[in-house]
Amino acid sequence: MNEMNQGDQPPQSESIAIRQYRAPGIVVTWEPARCRHAAECIRGLPQVFNRDVRPWIDTSRASVDELVEVIDRCPSYALGYHADDGRMRTPPGEGDTSAT
Ligand code: SF4
């Protein structure tokens, strides 16, 4: 059950470059290498984004619309999402990662 949402440790071997945090209606993604610690996310939804706890993203504490609104402010595109309603945010130039 908790195979996916505990991914807040440093990447260990190969391909955990993007971590996923699932909630009803949305999957939030976070790419640590892109994070510039601008804290837009923490300011916008401190109950969701909290660096003092693990995992540091708790998607259960906000609605899909709230998550989308704040994640759209992430200047580095470290944060992204794939919502069930089709909304999506991925880093520019990396194309759509939704295939498969
Ligand atoms: S807003 Fe984006 S760049 Fe800033 S701390 Fe949050 S994830 Fe990192």
Short mmCIF file of N, CA, C and O and ligand atoms in Angstrom, two decimals:
data_model
loop_
_atom_site.label_atom_id
_atom_site.label_comp_id
_atom_site.label_asym_id
_atom_site.label_seq_id
_atom_site.Cartn_x
_atom_site.Cartn_y
_atom_site.Cartn_z
N MET A 1 0.81 -1.19 0.00
CA MET A 1 0.00 0.00 0.00
C MET A 1 0.85 1.26 0.00
O MET A 1 0.54 2.21 -0.64
N ASN A 2 1.91 1.26 0.76
CA ASN A 2 2.70 2.47 0.82
C ASN A 2 3.94 2.35 -0.03
O ASN A 2 5.00 2.81 0.33
N GLU A 3 3.77 1.77 -1.19
CA GLU A 3 4.94 1.60 -2.03
C GLU A 3 5.32 2.87 -2.77
O GLU A 3 6.44 3.05 -3.15
N MET A 4 4.39 3.79 -2.94
CA MET A 4 4.70 4.92 -3.79
C MET A 4 4.87 6.23 -3.03
O MET A 4 5.74 7.01 -3.30
N ASN A 5 4.06 6.47 -2.02
CA ASN A 5 4.05 7.80 -1.44
C ASN A 5 5.14 8.05 -0.42
O ASN A 5 5.21 9.10 0.16
N GLN A 6 5.97 7.11 -0.20
CA GLN A 6 7.03 7.35 0.75
C GLN A 6 8.32 7.77 0.09
O GLN A 6 9.35 7.84 0.73
N GLY A 7 8.25 8.10 -1.19
CA GLY A 7 9.46 8.35 -1.93
C GLY A 7 10.09 9.68 -1.63
O GLY A 7 10.23 10.51 -2.50
N ASP A 8 10.47 9.92 -0.43
CA ASP A 8 11.09 11.18 -0.13
C ASP A 8 12.54 11.04 0.29
O ASP A 8 13.16 11.98 0.72
N GLN A 9 13.06 9.88 0.16
CA GLN A 9 14.49 9.72 0.41
C GLN A 9 15.27 10.15 -0.83
O GLN A 9 14.71 10.24 -1.92
N PRO A 10 16.54 10.42 -0.66
CA PRO A 10 17.35 10.75 -1.83
C PRO A 10 17.33 9.61 -2.83
O PRO A 10 17.21 8.45 -2.44
N PRO A 11 17.44 9.94 -4.10
CA PRO A 11 17.47 8.89 -5.10
C PRO A 11 18.56 7.88 -4.79
O PRO A 11 19.67 8.26 -4.46
N GLN A 12 18.24 6.62 -4.89
CA GLN A 12 19.21 5.62 -4.47
C GLN A 12 20.02 5.06 -5.62
O GLN A 12 21.21 5.14 -5.64
N SER A 13 19.38 4.52 -6.59
CA SER A 13 20.20 3.95 -7.61
C SER A 13 19.99 4.62 -8.95
O SER A 13 20.75 5.47 -9.37
N GLU A 14 18.91 4.34 -9.59
CA GLU A 14 18.84 4.79 -10.96
C GLU A 14 17.74 5.78 -11.26
O GLU A 14 17.98 6.96 -11.42
N SER A 15 16.52 5.34 -11.26
CA SER A 15 15.50 6.12 -11.94
C SER A 15 14.44 6.67 -11.01
O SER A 15 13.28 6.59 -11.31
N ILE A 16 14.83 7.20 -9.88
CA ILE A 16 13.83 7.84 -9.04
C ILE A 16 14.01 9.34 -9.15
O ILE A 16 13.92 10.07 -8.19
N ALA A 17 14.28 9.80 -10.35
CA ALA A 17 14.54 11.22 -10.55
C ALA A 17 13.27 12.04 -10.37
O ALA A 17 13.34 13.21 -10.02
N ILE A 18 12.13 11.46 -10.62
CA ILE A 18 10.87 12.17 -10.43
C ILE A 18 10.02 11.36 -9.45
O ILE A 18 9.76 10.18 -9.68
N ARG A 19 9.62 11.99 -8.38
CA ARG A 19 8.80 11.29 -7.38
C ARG A 19 7.34 11.61 -7.60
O ARG A 19 7.00 12.69 -8.08
N GLN A 20 6.51 10.70 -7.21
CA GLN A 20 5.07 10.86 -7.44
C GLN A 20 4.31 10.78 -6.13
O GLN A 20 4.63 9.96 -5.27
N TYR A 21 3.32 11.64 -6.01
CA TYR A 21 2.49 11.72 -4.80
C TYR A 21 1.05 11.68 -5.28
O TYR A 21 0.54 12.65 -5.85
N ARG A 22 0.40 10.58 -5.05
CA ARG A 22 -0.94 10.37 -5.60
C ARG A 22 -2.01 10.82 -4.61
O ARG A 22 -1.86 10.67 -3.41
N ALA A 23 -3.06 11.39 -5.17
CA ALA A 23 -4.25 11.73 -4.39
C ALA A 23 -5.45 11.48 -5.30
O ALA A 23 -5.28 11.36 -6.52
N PRO A 24 -6.64 11.42 -4.73
CA PRO A 24 -7.81 11.25 -5.60
C PRO A 24 -7.90 12.36 -6.64
O PRO A 24 -7.89 13.54 -6.30
N GLY A 25 -7.87 11.99 -7.90
CA GLY A 25 -8.04 12.97 -8.97
C GLY A 25 -6.76 13.56 -9.50
O GLY A 25 -6.78 14.32 -10.47
N ILE A 26 -5.63 13.25 -8.89
CA ILE A 26 -4.40 13.90 -9.35
C ILE A 26 -3.17 13.10 -8.90
O ILE A 26 -3.20 12.42 -7.87
N VAL A 27 -2.13 13.17 -9.71
CA VAL A 27 -0.81 12.70 -9.29
C VAL A 27 0.12 13.90 -9.36
O VAL A 27 0.27 14.53 -10.42
N VAL A 28 0.70 14.25 -8.23
CA VAL A 28 1.66 15.35 -8.17
C VAL A 28 3.04 14.76 -8.37
O VAL A 28 3.37 13.71 -7.82
N THR A 29 3.85 15.43 -9.16
CA THR A 29 5.22 14.97 -9.39
C THR A 29 6.20 16.01 -8.87
O THR A 29 5.91 17.21 -8.87
N TRP A 30 7.34 15.53 -8.43
CA TRP A 30 8.38 16.44 -7.94
C TRP A 30 9.73 15.92 -8.40
O TRP A 30 10.06 14.75 -8.17
N GLU A 31 10.47 16.80 -9.04
CA GLU A 31 11.79 16.44 -9.57
C GLU A 31 12.83 17.19 -8.74
O GLU A 31 13.08 18.38 -8.96
N PRO A 32 13.44 16.53 -7.77
CA PRO A 32 14.35 17.22 -6.85
C PRO A 32 15.44 18.00 -7.55
O PRO A 32 15.82 19.09 -7.10
N ALA A 33 15.97 17.49 -8.63
CA ALA A 33 17.08 18.16 -9.29
C ALA A 33 16.69 19.54 -9.82
O ALA A 33 17.54 20.40 -10.03
N ARG A 34 15.41 19.75 -10.07
CA ARG A 34 14.96 21.04 -10.59
C ARG A 34 14.61 22.03 -9.48
O ARG A 34 14.48 23.23 -9.73
N CYS A 35 14.42 21.55 -8.27
CA CYS A 35 13.91 22.41 -7.20
C CYS A 35 14.93 23.47 -6.84
O CYS A 35 16.08 23.17 -6.53
N ARG A 36 14.49 24.73 -6.89
CA ARG A 36 15.37 25.85 -6.53
C ARG A 36 15.01 26.42 -5.17
O ARG A 36 15.45 27.50 -4.81
N HIS A 37 14.15 25.74 -4.48
CA HIS A 37 13.77 26.14 -3.12
C HIS A 37 13.23 27.56 -3.08
O HIS A 37 13.50 28.31 -2.15
N ALA A 38 12.51 27.92 -4.10
CA ALA A 38 11.89 29.24 -4.14
C ALA A 38 10.73 29.33 -3.15
O ALA A 38 10.28 30.42 -2.82
N ALA A 39 10.25 28.19 -2.70
CA ALA A 39 9.24 28.11 -1.65
C ALA A 39 7.88 28.64 -2.05
O ALA A 39 7.05 28.92 -1.19
N GLU A 40 7.65 28.82 -3.34
CA GLU A 40 6.30 29.21 -3.75
C GLU A 40 5.28 28.17 -3.29
O GLU A 40 4.17 28.50 -2.88
N CYS A 41 5.66 26.95 -3.34
CA CYS A 41 4.75 25.88 -2.93
C CYS A 41 4.47 25.95 -1.43
O CYS A 41 3.33 25.82 -0.98
N ILE A 42 5.51 26.18 -0.65
CA ILE A 42 5.36 26.20 0.80
C ILE A 42 4.54 27.41 1.22
O ILE A 42 3.69 27.32 2.11
N ARG A 43 4.76 28.53 0.56
CA ARG A 43 3.95 29.71 0.86
C ARG A 43 2.50 29.50 0.45
O ARG A 43 1.57 29.93 1.13
N GLY A 44 2.31 28.85 -0.66
CA GLY A 44 0.95 28.71 -1.20
C GLY A 44 0.11 27.70 -0.46
O GLY A 44 -1.08 27.93 -0.23
N LEU A 45 0.69 26.58 -0.09
CA LEU A 45 -0.06 25.53 0.59
C LEU A 45 0.83 24.90 1.66
O LEU A 45 1.32 23.78 1.51
N PRO A 46 1.03 25.61 2.75
CA PRO A 46 1.94 25.09 3.79
C PRO A 46 1.45 23.79 4.41
O PRO A 46 2.26 23.02 4.94
N GLN A 47 0.16 23.54 4.33
CA GLN A 47 -0.35 22.29 4.90
C GLN A 47 -0.03 21.09 4.00
O GLN A 47 -0.08 19.94 4.44
N VAL A 48 0.32 21.35 2.76
CA VAL A 48 0.67 20.29 1.81
C VAL A 48 2.19 20.15 1.69
O VAL A 48 2.73 19.05 1.73
N PHE A 49 2.85 21.29 1.52
CA PHE A 49 4.30 21.28 1.28
C PHE A 49 5.01 21.69 2.57
O PHE A 49 4.96 22.86 2.97
N ASN A 50 5.63 20.73 3.21
CA ASN A 50 6.25 20.99 4.51
C ASN A 50 7.57 20.24 4.57
O ASN A 50 7.59 19.00 4.68
N ARG A 51 8.64 20.99 4.51
CA ARG A 51 9.96 20.35 4.47
C ARG A 51 10.35 19.71 5.80
O ARG A 51 11.35 19.02 5.88
N ASP A 52 9.58 19.96 6.84
CA ASP A 52 9.93 19.41 8.15
C ASP A 52 9.37 18.02 8.38
O ASP A 52 9.62 17.43 9.43
N VAL A 53 8.58 17.52 7.48
CA VAL A 53 8.01 16.19 7.67
C VAL A 53 8.31 15.33 6.45
O VAL A 53 8.70 15.82 5.39
N ARG A 54 8.17 14.05 6.58
CA ARG A 54 8.37 13.10 5.49
C ARG A 54 7.14 12.23 5.34
O ARG A 54 6.67 11.71 6.37
N PRO A 55 6.62 12.05 4.15
CA PRO A 55 7.04 12.75 2.94
C PRO A 55 6.69 14.23 3.01
O PRO A 55 5.72 14.60 3.66
N TRP A 56 7.46 15.05 2.33
CA TRP A 56 7.28 16.49 2.49
C TRP A 56 6.08 17.02 1.71
O TRP A 56 5.67 18.16 1.91
N ILE A 57 5.51 16.20 0.83
CA ILE A 57 4.30 16.58 0.11
C ILE A 57 3.17 15.68 0.57
O ILE A 57 3.26 14.45 0.46
N ASP A 58 2.11 16.28 1.12
CA ASP A 58 0.94 15.52 1.54
C ASP A 58 -0.26 16.00 0.72
O ASP A 58 -0.91 17.00 1.06
N THR A 59 -0.51 15.28 -0.35
CA THR A 59 -1.54 15.72 -1.29
C THR A 59 -2.95 15.58 -0.72
O THR A 59 -3.90 16.10 -1.31
N SER A 60 -3.09 14.93 0.40
CA SER A 60 -4.44 14.74 0.96
C SER A 60 -4.96 16.01 1.65
O SER A 60 -6.11 16.08 2.05
N ARG A 61 -4.10 17.01 1.76
CA ARG A 61 -4.48 18.18 2.55
C ARG A 61 -4.96 19.36 1.70
O ARG A 61 -5.02 20.49 2.18
N ALA A 62 -5.28 19.11 0.45
CA ALA A 62 -5.81 20.19 -0.40
C ALA A 62 -6.62 19.56 -1.52
O ALA A 62 -6.50 18.37 -1.82
N SER A 63 -7.44 20.41 -2.14
CA SER A 63 -8.23 19.93 -3.27
C SER A 63 -7.36 19.89 -4.53
O SER A 63 -6.27 20.48 -4.58
N VAL A 64 -7.86 19.23 -5.54
CA VAL A 64 -7.14 19.19 -6.81
C VAL A 64 -6.94 20.61 -7.34
O VAL A 64 -5.85 20.97 -7.79
N ASP A 65 -7.96 21.44 -7.27
CA ASP A 65 -7.84 22.81 -7.79
C ASP A 65 -6.79 23.61 -7.02
O ASP A 65 -6.04 24.39 -7.61
N GLU A 66 -6.75 23.42 -5.72
CA GLU A 66 -5.75 24.13 -4.92
C GLU A 66 -4.35 23.67 -5.29
O GLU A 66 -3.41 24.47 -5.41
N LEU A 67 -4.18 22.37 -5.44
CA LEU A 67 -2.87 21.84 -5.82
C LEU A 67 -2.44 22.39 -7.17
O LEU A 67 -1.30 22.85 -7.33
N VAL A 68 -3.34 22.37 -8.12
CA VAL A 68 -3.01 22.85 -9.47
C VAL A 68 -2.62 24.32 -9.42
O VAL A 68 -1.62 24.74 -10.02
N GLU A 69 -3.38 25.11 -8.69
CA GLU A 69 -3.11 26.55 -8.64
C GLU A 69 -1.72 26.84 -8.08
O GLU A 69 -0.98 27.66 -8.62
N VAL A 70 -1.36 26.16 -7.02
CA VAL A 70 -0.07 26.44 -6.40
C VAL A 70 1.08 25.81 -7.19
O VAL A 70 2.13 26.43 -7.37
N ILE A 71 0.88 24.63 -7.69
CA ILE A 71 1.95 23.99 -8.47
C ILE A 71 2.26 24.80 -9.72
O ILE A 71 3.41 24.89 -10.15
N ASP A 72 1.25 25.44 -10.29
CA ASP A 72 1.49 26.27 -11.47
C ASP A 72 2.43 27.44 -11.17
O ASP A 72 2.97 28.05 -12.09
N ARG A 73 2.61 27.77 -9.90
CA ARG A 73 3.51 28.86 -9.54
C ARG A 73 4.96 28.42 -9.38
O ARG A 73 5.85 29.25 -9.18
N CYS A 74 5.22 27.15 -9.40
CA CYS A 74 6.59 26.66 -9.20
C CYS A 74 7.47 27.15 -10.36
O CYS A 74 7.25 26.77 -11.51
N PRO A 75 8.42 28.00 -10.07
CA PRO A 75 9.17 28.64 -11.16
C PRO A 75 10.12 27.71 -11.90
O PRO A 75 10.49 27.99 -13.03
N SER A 76 10.50 26.64 -11.27
CA SER A 76 11.52 25.77 -11.86
C SER A 76 10.92 24.55 -12.55
O SER A 76 11.66 23.77 -13.14
N TYR A 77 9.63 24.39 -12.44
CA TYR A 77 8.95 23.19 -12.95
C TYR A 77 9.40 21.93 -12.21
O TYR A 77 9.26 20.82 -12.72
N ALA A 78 9.95 22.09 -11.03
CA ALA A 78 10.20 20.90 -10.22
C ALA A 78 8.90 20.19 -9.90
O ALA A 78 8.83 18.96 -9.85
N LEU A 79 7.86 20.98 -9.68
CA LEU A 79 6.55 20.40 -9.41
C LEU A 79 5.74 20.30 -10.70
O LEU A 79 5.77 21.22 -11.53
N GLY A 80 5.04 19.22 -10.81
CA GLY A 80 4.14 19.04 -11.93
C GLY A 80 2.94 18.22 -11.48
O GLY A 80 2.83 17.85 -10.31
N TYR A 81 2.04 17.96 -12.39
CA TYR A 81 0.87 17.15 -12.04
C TYR A 81 0.24 16.56 -13.28
O TYR A 81 0.43 17.06 -14.40
N HIS A 82 -0.48 15.50 -13.04
CA HIS A 82 -1.36 14.90 -14.05
C HIS A 82 -2.70 14.72 -13.36
O HIS A 82 -2.82 13.87 -12.47
N ALA A 83 -3.67 15.51 -13.74
CA ALA A 83 -4.98 15.41 -13.12
C ALA A 83 -5.88 14.50 -13.95
O ALA A 83 -5.73 14.41 -15.17
N ASP A 84 -6.80 13.86 -13.27
CA ASP A 84 -7.72 12.96 -13.98
C ASP A 84 -8.58 13.70 -15.00
O ASP A 84 -9.05 13.10 -15.96
N ASP A 85 -8.79 14.99 -14.79
CA ASP A 85 -9.62 15.75 -15.73
C ASP A 85 -8.84 16.22 -16.95
O ASP A 85 -9.35 16.98 -17.77
N GLY A 86 -7.58 15.83 -17.07
CA GLY A 86 -6.79 16.15 -18.26
C GLY A 86 -5.80 17.27 -18.06
O GLY A 86 -4.92 17.47 -18.90
N ARG A 87 -5.93 18.02 -16.98
CA ARG A 87 -4.94 19.07 -16.74
C ARG A 87 -3.59 18.45 -16.43
O ARG A 87 -3.52 17.41 -15.78
N MET A 88 -2.55 19.09 -16.90
CA MET A 88 -1.23 18.52 -16.72
C MET A 88 -0.19 19.62 -16.73
O MET A 88 -0.37 20.66 -17.36
N ARG A 89 0.89 19.39 -16.02
CA ARG A 89 2.02 20.32 -16.07
C ARG A 89 3.29 19.50 -16.09
O ARG A 89 3.54 18.69 -15.21
N THR A 90 4.08 19.73 -17.13
CA THR A 90 5.37 19.07 -17.25
C THR A 90 6.40 20.13 -17.62
O THR A 90 6.03 21.19 -18.13
N PRO A 91 7.66 19.90 -17.36
CA PRO A 91 8.67 20.91 -17.69
C PRO A 91 8.67 21.23 -19.18
O PRO A 91 8.52 20.33 -20.01
N PRO A 92 8.84 22.50 -19.52
CA PRO A 92 8.88 22.87 -20.94
C PRO A 92 10.06 22.21 -21.63
O PRO A 92 11.13 22.07 -21.05
N GLY A 93 9.83 21.77 -22.83
CA GLY A 93 10.91 21.18 -23.60
C GLY A 93 11.11 19.70 -23.36
O GLY A 93 11.86 19.05 -24.06
N GLU A 94 10.45 19.19 -22.35
CA GLU A 94 10.62 17.76 -22.09
C GLU A 94 9.51 16.95 -22.70
O GLU A 94 9.48 15.73 -22.58
N GLY A 95 8.53 17.63 -23.26
CA GLY A 95 7.47 16.90 -23.93
C GLY A 95 6.52 16.26 -22.95
O GLY A 95 6.62 16.43 -21.75
N ASP A 96 5.63 15.53 -23.49
CA ASP A 96 4.58 14.91 -22.71
C ASP A 96 5.08 13.58 -22.16
O ASP A 96 5.52 12.72 -22.89
N THR A 97 5.01 13.44 -20.86
CA THR A 97 5.47 12.19 -20.25
C THR A 97 4.30 11.27 -19.94
O THR A 97 4.44 10.33 -19.19
N SER A 98 3.15 11.57 -20.51
CA SER A 98 1.97 10.80 -20.13
C SER A 98 1.81 9.52 -20.94
O SER A 98 0.93 8.73 -20.66
N ALA A 99 2.63 9.33 -21.96
CA ALA A 99 2.50 8.12 -22.75
C ALA A 99 2.76 6.89 -21.89
O ALA A 99 3.48 6.95 -20.90
N THR A 100 2.17 5.83 -22.25
CA THR A 100 2.20 4.55 -21.55
C THR A 100 1.46 4.57 -20.27
O THR A 100 1.61 5.18 -19.34
S1 SF4 B 1 8.01 26.11 -5.69
FE1 SF4 B 1 9.11 24.61 -6.93
S2 SF4 B 1 11.23 25.29 -6.88
FE2 SF4 B 1 10.17 26.28 -5.19
S3 SF4 B 1 10.48 24.95 -3.39
FE3 SF4 B 1 8.54 24.38 -4.35
S4 SF4 B 1 9.12 22.71 -5.72
FE4 SF4 B 1 11.00 23.76 -5.24
#
